[in-house]
Amino acid sequence: MSQSNQDFILETRNLTKAFKGFTAVDDVNLQITRGHIHALIGPNGAGKTTVFNLLTKFLQPTSGSIHFNGRDITTMEPAAIARLGVIRSFQISAVFPHLSVLENVRIALQRKEGNSFHFWRSDRVLDRLNSRALELLDSVGLADFAHSKTLDLPYGRKRALEIATTLALEPELMLLDEPTQGMGHEDVGMITDLIKQVSHNRTILMVEHNLHVVSRLADRITVLQRGAILTEGDYATVSADPQVREAYMGTEADEVRAVS
C-alpha cells in the first residue's frame, strides 16, 4: 500500500552536498515515516553525519531540498528549525558539567520558553520549572541523580541526561547522533531501552554504528555508502543484502551476520 506524503514527517529530495569537488552527500532521497525509529547506517565516511548537518542546517545543501511536515525548510536557519520541533542530540554529550543534573534540564526548559539566558531570575521564579524537570529526569531514570553534579555522572547517565534535555525542547522529530558511541555493554542496553521508551508518540532519526542496537530499535533503515543510498528496508531485508555485507567489510560484516 502506498503512503501519502502526510505520512512522512521529513523528506529530502535529491539532497546533495559537495565540498570542493568531493560529493559527500549524493542525490539522497529520504522519507521518514511519522512515529517510526529510522536508522541511518553505513561505513565510516558514508556521509551520515553530513546528512544530519544538512537536516539541522549546520550545513547548506549544494542542491536539493528538505521538507518537514510538508513545508520546505531548506533555507531556514538552525534556530528556526529547532523551533519547528526538529531537535538534535549531539554525539558529544552537550550538557553543562559543573551544574547539577536538575539545573541542566531546567536550562533546557527555559530555552523552550525563550528565557534561555535569564540566569539572573530568582530561584522562586525558576522553581516552577522544577516539577517538569523532575518528571523528565524520572522518564530517563535519573530522578535519584537530580542534585548530583553532572561532571560526576557515569558516561551512560550523561547520555541519558542529554536525552532528557532534548526531550525538554519537546521535539516532534528527534535526531540522535551515535547515541551509544563509546559505551560499555551495560550502558548500551540502558540507552537502547531508553530510546525505545521515549520514542512513544515521537519520530526518531538516528545515526548508529552498533548494529545490535539498530536491529532492536529501527522500524526502517537507510544504508549510505560514499554519500549515496545503497539500500533501504527493515533490518531483515537490509542485513540480507550482499551489498550491505560487502560495504561493512570485516568485523561489521560479521556483526551483520551475527545479528540477522
Short mmCIF file of C-alpha atoms in Angstrom, two decimals:
data_model
loop_
_atom_site.label_atom_id
_atom_site.label_comp_id
_atom_site.label_asym_id
_atom_site.label_seq_id
_atom_site.Cartn_x
_atom_site.Cartn_y
_atom_site.Cartn_z
CA MET A 1 0.00 0.00 0.00
CA SER A 2 1.48 3.37 -0.97
CA GLN A 3 1.89 6.09 1.61
CA SER A 4 0.65 9.61 1.20
CA ASN A 5 3.04 12.49 1.80
CA GLN A 6 1.21 13.21 5.06
CA ASP A 7 2.72 10.02 6.50
CA PHE A 8 6.22 11.42 6.08
CA ILE A 9 7.32 13.86 8.75
CA LEU A 10 10.58 14.55 6.93
CA GLU A 11 11.60 14.18 3.29
CA THR A 12 14.72 15.08 1.38
CA ARG A 13 14.57 15.43 -2.38
CA ASN A 14 17.79 14.95 -4.36
CA LEU A 15 19.78 16.24 -1.38
CA THR A 16 23.40 16.86 -2.40
CA LYS A 17 26.42 18.37 -0.66
CA ALA A 18 29.74 18.85 -2.42
CA PHE A 19 32.98 20.17 -0.90
CA LYS A 20 35.46 21.44 -3.49
CA GLY A 21 34.71 18.69 -5.96
CA PHE A 22 34.14 15.93 -3.37
CA THR A 23 30.49 14.86 -3.14
CA ALA A 24 29.81 13.96 0.50
CA VAL A 25 26.04 13.51 0.04
CA ASP A 26 24.95 12.42 -3.41
CA ASP A 27 21.32 12.79 -4.50
CA VAL A 28 19.80 11.41 -1.27
CA ASN A 29 16.02 10.94 -1.12
CA LEU A 30 14.98 10.17 2.46
CA GLN A 31 11.40 9.58 3.61
CA ILE A 32 10.99 9.41 7.38
CA THR A 33 7.63 7.97 8.41
CA ARG A 34 5.86 9.69 11.30
CA GLY A 35 6.11 7.66 14.52
CA HIS A 36 8.97 5.46 13.31
CA ILE A 37 12.51 4.98 14.53
CA HIS A 38 14.55 5.34 11.34
CA ALA A 39 18.26 4.45 11.39
CA LEU A 40 20.92 5.83 9.09
CA ILE A 41 23.85 3.43 8.87
CA GLY A 42 26.91 2.90 6.73
CA PRO A 43 30.68 2.51 6.94
CA ASN A 44 32.92 5.39 8.05
CA GLY A 45 32.90 8.20 5.52
CA ALA A 46 29.48 7.21 4.12
CA GLY A 47 28.06 10.71 4.70
CA LYS A 48 25.79 10.04 7.69
CA THR A 49 26.90 12.97 9.84
CA THR A 50 26.89 15.29 6.81
CA VAL A 51 23.23 14.35 6.24
CA PHE A 52 22.49 15.22 9.89
CA ASN A 53 24.30 18.55 9.49
CA LEU A 54 22.21 19.32 6.40
CA LEU A 55 18.94 18.40 8.11
CA THR A 56 19.68 20.68 11.09
CA LYS A 57 21.09 23.41 8.81
CA PHE A 58 24.61 23.43 10.21
CA LEU A 59 25.45 22.94 6.54
CA GLN A 60 23.63 24.27 3.50
CA PRO A 61 22.98 21.79 0.67
CA THR A 62 24.64 22.33 -2.68
CA SER A 63 21.34 21.28 -4.29
CA GLY A 64 18.11 19.53 -3.43
CA SER A 65 15.52 20.31 -0.75
CA ILE A 66 14.40 19.34 2.77
CA HIS A 67 10.73 19.18 3.78
CA PHE A 68 9.35 18.94 7.33
CA ASN A 69 5.61 18.29 7.71
CA GLY A 70 5.26 19.20 4.04
CA ARG A 71 6.98 22.58 4.47
CA ASP A 72 10.17 23.41 2.58
CA ILE A 73 12.74 24.21 5.29
CA THR A 74 15.82 24.16 3.04
CA THR A 75 16.74 27.82 3.56
CA MET A 76 15.78 28.10 7.24
CA GLU A 77 18.29 28.85 10.00
CA PRO A 78 19.20 26.21 12.65
CA ALA A 79 17.30 28.02 15.44
CA ALA A 80 14.15 28.23 13.31
CA ILE A 81 14.40 24.50 12.50
CA ALA A 82 14.66 23.75 16.24
CA ARG A 83 11.59 25.91 16.97
CA LEU A 84 9.62 23.81 14.48
CA GLY A 85 10.44 20.73 16.58
CA VAL A 86 13.47 19.21 14.83
CA ILE A 87 15.88 18.74 17.75
CA ARG A 88 19.31 17.16 17.53
CA SER A 89 21.07 15.43 20.40
CA PHE A 90 24.80 15.77 19.82
CA GLN A 91 27.33 12.96 19.66
CA ILE A 92 29.46 14.60 22.34
CA SER A 93 27.36 14.96 25.46
CA ALA A 94 26.04 18.54 25.31
CA VAL A 95 25.44 19.37 28.96
CA PHE A 96 26.90 21.82 31.49
CA PRO A 97 29.31 19.67 33.54
CA HIS A 98 29.55 21.87 36.64
CA LEU A 99 25.80 22.32 37.10
CA SER A 100 23.52 19.79 38.74
CA VAL A 101 21.53 17.32 36.69
CA LEU A 102 18.31 19.17 37.58
CA GLU A 103 19.79 22.55 36.59
CA ASN A 104 20.76 21.20 33.18
CA VAL A 105 17.19 20.13 32.43
CA ARG A 106 15.82 23.37 33.84
CA ILE A 107 18.03 25.40 31.48
CA ALA A 108 16.65 23.38 28.56
CA LEU A 109 13.11 24.13 29.74
CA GLN A 110 13.99 27.83 29.95
CA ARG A 111 15.30 27.68 26.40
CA LYS A 112 11.99 26.21 25.29
CA GLU A 113 10.23 29.16 26.93
CA GLY A 114 12.59 31.62 25.23
CA ASN A 115 14.30 32.54 28.54
CA SER A 116 17.50 30.61 27.98
CA PHE A 117 19.87 33.26 29.30
CA HIS A 118 17.79 34.65 32.16
CA PHE A 119 20.13 33.19 34.77
CA TRP A 120 19.55 36.22 36.98
CA ARG A 121 15.91 35.27 37.56
CA SER A 122 15.09 34.41 41.16
CA ASP A 123 15.06 30.80 42.29
CA ARG A 124 11.40 31.27 43.16
CA VAL A 125 10.57 32.03 39.52
CA LEU A 126 12.72 29.18 38.24
CA ASP A 127 11.48 26.65 40.80
CA ARG A 128 8.17 26.35 38.98
CA LEU A 129 10.14 24.58 36.25
CA ASN A 130 11.45 22.05 38.75
CA SER A 131 8.42 19.78 38.73
CA ARG A 132 8.58 19.41 34.93
CA ALA A 133 12.35 18.94 35.12
CA LEU A 134 11.92 16.18 37.72
CA GLU A 135 9.29 14.49 35.53
CA LEU A 136 11.74 14.47 32.64
CA LEU A 137 14.53 13.10 34.84
CA ASP A 138 12.21 10.39 36.09
CA SER A 139 11.35 9.45 32.50
CA VAL A 140 15.03 8.73 31.77
CA GLY A 141 15.81 7.03 35.10
CA LEU A 142 17.70 9.97 36.61
CA ALA A 143 15.34 11.12 39.38
CA ASP A 144 17.78 9.89 42.07
CA PHE A 145 20.61 11.89 40.45
CA ALA A 146 18.74 15.24 40.33
CA HIS A 147 21.11 17.04 42.70
CA SER A 148 24.31 15.34 41.57
CA LYS A 149 26.89 17.40 39.76
CA THR A 150 26.72 16.43 36.09
CA LEU A 151 30.50 16.05 35.96
CA ASP A 152 30.24 13.15 38.43
CA LEU A 153 27.74 11.10 36.40
CA PRO A 154 28.88 7.88 34.72
CA TYR A 155 29.09 8.20 30.93
CA GLY A 156 25.86 6.34 30.16
CA ARG A 157 23.95 8.50 32.65
CA LYS A 158 25.32 11.64 30.97
CA ARG A 159 23.86 10.42 27.70
CA ALA A 160 20.53 9.79 29.47
CA LEU A 161 20.69 13.39 30.75
CA GLU A 162 21.36 14.60 27.23
CA ILE A 163 18.21 12.79 26.09
CA ALA A 164 16.27 14.44 28.95
CA THR A 165 17.47 17.91 27.91
CA THR A 166 16.49 17.10 24.31
CA LEU A 167 13.03 15.98 25.46
CA ALA A 168 12.68 19.28 27.38
CA LEU A 169 12.62 21.04 24.00
CA GLU A 170 9.56 18.94 23.04
CA PRO A 171 10.90 17.51 19.78
CA GLU A 172 8.49 16.30 17.16
CA LEU A 173 11.46 14.81 15.30
CA MET A 174 14.41 13.78 17.46
CA LEU A 175 17.79 13.32 15.77
CA LEU A 176 20.20 11.10 17.70
CA ASP A 177 23.83 11.15 16.56
CA GLU A 178 25.66 7.97 17.66
CA PRO A 179 23.71 7.65 20.96
CA THR A 180 25.69 4.58 22.15
CA GLN A 181 29.14 5.71 20.95
CA GLY A 182 31.93 4.74 23.36
CA MET A 183 29.69 2.84 25.79
CA GLY A 184 30.16 -0.45 27.57
CA HIS A 185 27.67 -3.27 27.06
CA GLU A 186 25.54 -2.41 30.11
CA ASP A 187 25.20 1.27 29.18
CA VAL A 188 24.36 0.35 25.57
CA GLY A 189 21.47 -1.78 26.83
CA MET A 190 20.25 1.00 29.12
CA ILE A 191 20.32 3.68 26.40
CA THR A 192 18.70 1.34 23.86
CA ASP A 193 15.82 0.69 26.28
CA LEU A 194 15.57 4.42 26.96
CA ILE A 195 15.36 5.35 23.26
CA LYS A 196 12.62 2.75 22.79
CA GLN A 197 10.74 4.20 25.76
CA VAL A 198 10.95 7.86 24.70
CA SER A 199 10.02 7.05 21.08
CA HIS A 200 6.35 6.78 22.08
CA ASN A 201 4.41 9.44 20.12
CA ARG A 202 7.68 10.71 18.59
CA THR A 203 9.69 10.19 15.45
CA ILE A 204 13.39 9.41 15.82
CA LEU A 205 16.09 9.52 13.17
CA MET A 206 19.35 8.08 14.43
CA VAL A 207 22.88 7.55 13.17
CA GLU A 208 24.20 4.44 14.90
CA HIS A 209 27.20 2.17 14.33
CA ASN A 210 26.09 -0.59 16.72
CA LEU A 211 24.05 -2.95 14.56
CA HIS A 212 22.69 -4.81 17.58
CA VAL A 213 21.10 -1.52 18.68
CA VAL A 214 19.79 -0.90 15.15
CA SER A 215 18.29 -4.39 14.98
CA ARG A 216 16.41 -3.80 18.24
CA LEU A 217 15.14 -0.28 17.55
CA ALA A 218 14.78 0.55 13.88
CA ASP A 219 11.48 0.27 12.00
CA ARG A 220 13.32 1.24 8.84
CA ILE A 221 16.99 1.51 7.91
CA THR A 222 18.71 3.55 5.21
CA VAL A 223 22.22 2.38 4.31
CA LEU A 224 24.58 5.02 2.94
CA GLN A 225 27.77 4.31 1.04
CA ARG A 226 30.04 7.02 -0.40
CA GLY A 227 27.29 9.59 0.16
CA ALA A 228 24.54 7.74 -1.73
CA ILE A 229 21.74 5.45 -0.61
CA LEU A 230 22.85 1.84 -1.07
CA THR A 231 19.60 0.22 0.08
CA GLU A 232 16.64 0.67 2.43
CA GLY A 233 14.25 -1.56 4.32
CA ASP A 234 13.67 -3.27 7.64
CA TYR A 235 16.56 -5.00 9.43
CA ALA A 236 15.91 -8.44 7.94
CA THR A 237 15.93 -7.01 4.41
CA VAL A 238 18.99 -4.82 4.88
CA SER A 239 21.08 -7.40 6.73
CA ALA A 240 20.46 -9.99 3.98
CA ASP A 241 21.64 -7.64 1.23
CA PRO A 242 25.02 -8.78 -0.17
CA GLN A 243 25.96 -5.16 -1.00
CA VAL A 244 25.48 -4.19 2.65
CA ARG A 245 27.68 -7.05 3.81
CA GLU A 246 30.34 -6.01 1.34
CA ALA A 247 30.11 -2.37 2.48
CA TYR A 248 30.58 -3.45 6.12
CA MET A 249 33.73 -5.44 5.42
CA GLY A 250 35.40 -7.44 8.21
CA THR A 251 34.13 -7.10 11.77
CA GLU A 252 30.99 -5.14 10.93
CA ALA A 253 30.06 -7.64 8.19
CA ASP A 254 30.41 -10.39 10.76
CA GLU A 255 28.16 -8.38 13.08
CA VAL A 256 25.52 -8.06 10.35
CA ARG A 257 25.53 -11.86 10.01
CA ALA A 258 25.54 -12.40 13.77
CA VAL A 259 22.52 -10.19 14.41
CA SER A 260 20.49 -11.26 11.39
#
